[in-house]
Amino acid sequence: YGASLADGSEYRGEYTLSVEELKDFHRPRVLALVSAGPDALAFETVPCLSEARAILQLLDEDLIRGAGVEAWLSVSCKDGASLNSGE
């Protein structure tokens, strides 16, 4: 989500959206990708827990889970104990 803002928040994870709003943002993109029949989806360098939760919940929705596409998620950490968002 943060990359679409073009303000550097993709590195900090300082979003004002709820998990539901983040799911609504990602859903059409994920559905478009899944409909193309990829082997896998990669969600990389996610900077905050709310976006990670949104992505994981979205991947568990029937339309997406039913497509049988594998996925992975990686996060961005600012140190050995915290995500970039500080969580």
Short mmCIF file of C-alpha atoms in Angstrom, two decimals:
data_model
loop_
_atom_site.label_atom_id
_atom_site.label_comp_id
_atom_site.label_asym_id
_atom_site.label_seq_id
_atom_site.Cartn_x
_atom_site.Cartn_y
_atom_site.Cartn_z
CA TYR A 1 0.00 0.00 0.00
CA GLY A 2 2.67 2.50 1.01
CA ALA A 3 4.38 2.48 -2.38
CA SER A 4 1.20 3.89 -3.92
CA LEU A 5 1.47 6.94 -1.67
CA ALA A 6 4.93 7.91 -2.96
CA ASP A 7 5.81 9.50 0.38
CA GLY A 8 8.23 6.97 1.83
CA SER A 9 5.62 5.33 4.06
CA GLU A 10 6.29 1.97 2.42
CA TYR A 11 9.47 1.96 4.50
CA ARG A 12 7.92 3.19 7.74
CA GLY A 13 4.47 1.58 7.70
CA GLU A 14 2.84 4.75 8.97
CA TYR A 15 -0.57 4.09 7.47
CA THR A 16 -3.86 5.52 8.65
CA LEU A 17 -5.93 2.67 7.16
CA SER A 18 -7.55 -0.13 9.11
CA VAL A 19 -6.96 -3.80 8.33
CA GLU A 20 -10.30 -3.84 6.47
CA GLU A 21 -9.34 -0.80 4.39
CA LEU A 22 -5.98 -2.37 3.54
CA LYS A 23 -7.78 -5.55 2.46
CA ASP A 24 -10.06 -3.45 0.24
CA PHE A 25 -6.98 -1.80 -1.30
CA HIS A 26 -5.17 -5.09 -2.00
CA ARG A 27 -8.18 -7.26 -3.01
CA PRO A 28 -8.61 -6.12 -6.66
CA ARG A 29 -4.88 -6.39 -7.28
CA VAL A 30 -4.64 -9.84 -5.75
CA LEU A 31 -7.71 -11.05 -7.65
CA ALA A 32 -6.23 -9.77 -10.92
CA LEU A 33 -2.95 -11.55 -10.23
CA VAL A 34 -4.65 -14.79 -9.17
CA SER A 35 -6.82 -14.78 -12.30
CA ALA A 36 -3.64 -14.72 -14.41
CA GLY A 37 -2.73 -18.15 -13.02
CA PRO A 38 0.66 -17.56 -11.39
CA ASP A 39 2.61 -20.29 -9.62
CA ALA A 40 2.92 -18.08 -6.54
CA LEU A 41 2.36 -14.59 -5.16
CA ALA A 42 5.02 -12.71 -3.21
CA PHE A 43 4.23 -9.98 -0.70
CA GLU A 44 7.61 -8.62 0.24
CA THR A 45 9.02 -6.02 2.62
CA VAL A 46 5.73 -5.39 4.41
CA PRO A 47 6.57 -2.76 7.05
CA CYS A 48 3.74 -3.13 9.60
CA LEU A 49 1.54 -5.71 11.30
CA SER A 50 -1.74 -4.22 10.07
CA GLU A 51 -0.76 -4.71 6.43
CA ALA A 52 0.60 -8.20 7.13
CA ARG A 53 -2.68 -9.11 8.84
CA ALA A 54 -4.68 -7.66 5.96
CA ILE A 55 -2.74 -9.68 3.39
CA LEU A 56 -2.99 -12.91 5.37
CA GLN A 57 -6.73 -12.45 5.90
CA LEU A 58 -7.19 -11.64 2.23
CA LEU A 59 -5.33 -14.79 1.19
CA ASP A 60 -7.76 -16.77 3.32
CA GLU A 61 -10.84 -15.43 1.51
CA ASP A 62 -12.68 -18.08 -0.52
CA LEU A 63 -12.15 -16.51 -3.95
CA ILE A 64 -8.41 -16.29 -3.45
CA ARG A 65 -7.81 -19.45 -1.41
CA GLY A 66 -9.94 -21.42 -3.87
CA ALA A 67 -7.57 -20.51 -6.71
CA GLY A 68 -4.90 -22.69 -5.09
CA VAL A 69 -2.07 -20.20 -5.63
CA GLU A 70 0.79 -20.44 -3.15
CA ALA A 71 1.95 -17.21 -1.49
CA TRP A 72 4.60 -15.91 0.84
CA LEU A 73 4.98 -12.77 2.88
CA SER A 74 8.13 -11.14 4.18
CA VAL A 75 8.43 -8.14 6.47
CA SER A 76 10.85 -5.24 6.82
CA CYS A 77 12.62 -4.92 10.14
CA LYS A 78 14.47 -1.95 11.52
CA ASP A 79 16.40 -4.07 14.00
CA GLY A 80 16.46 -7.58 15.41
CA ALA A 81 13.23 -7.13 17.35
CA SER A 82 10.99 -4.64 15.55
CA LEU A 83 9.31 -4.11 12.23
CA ASN A 84 9.99 -0.83 10.45
CA SER A 85 6.76 0.48 11.97
CA GLY A 86 8.18 -0.11 15.46
CA GLU A 87 5.82 -3.00 16.23
#
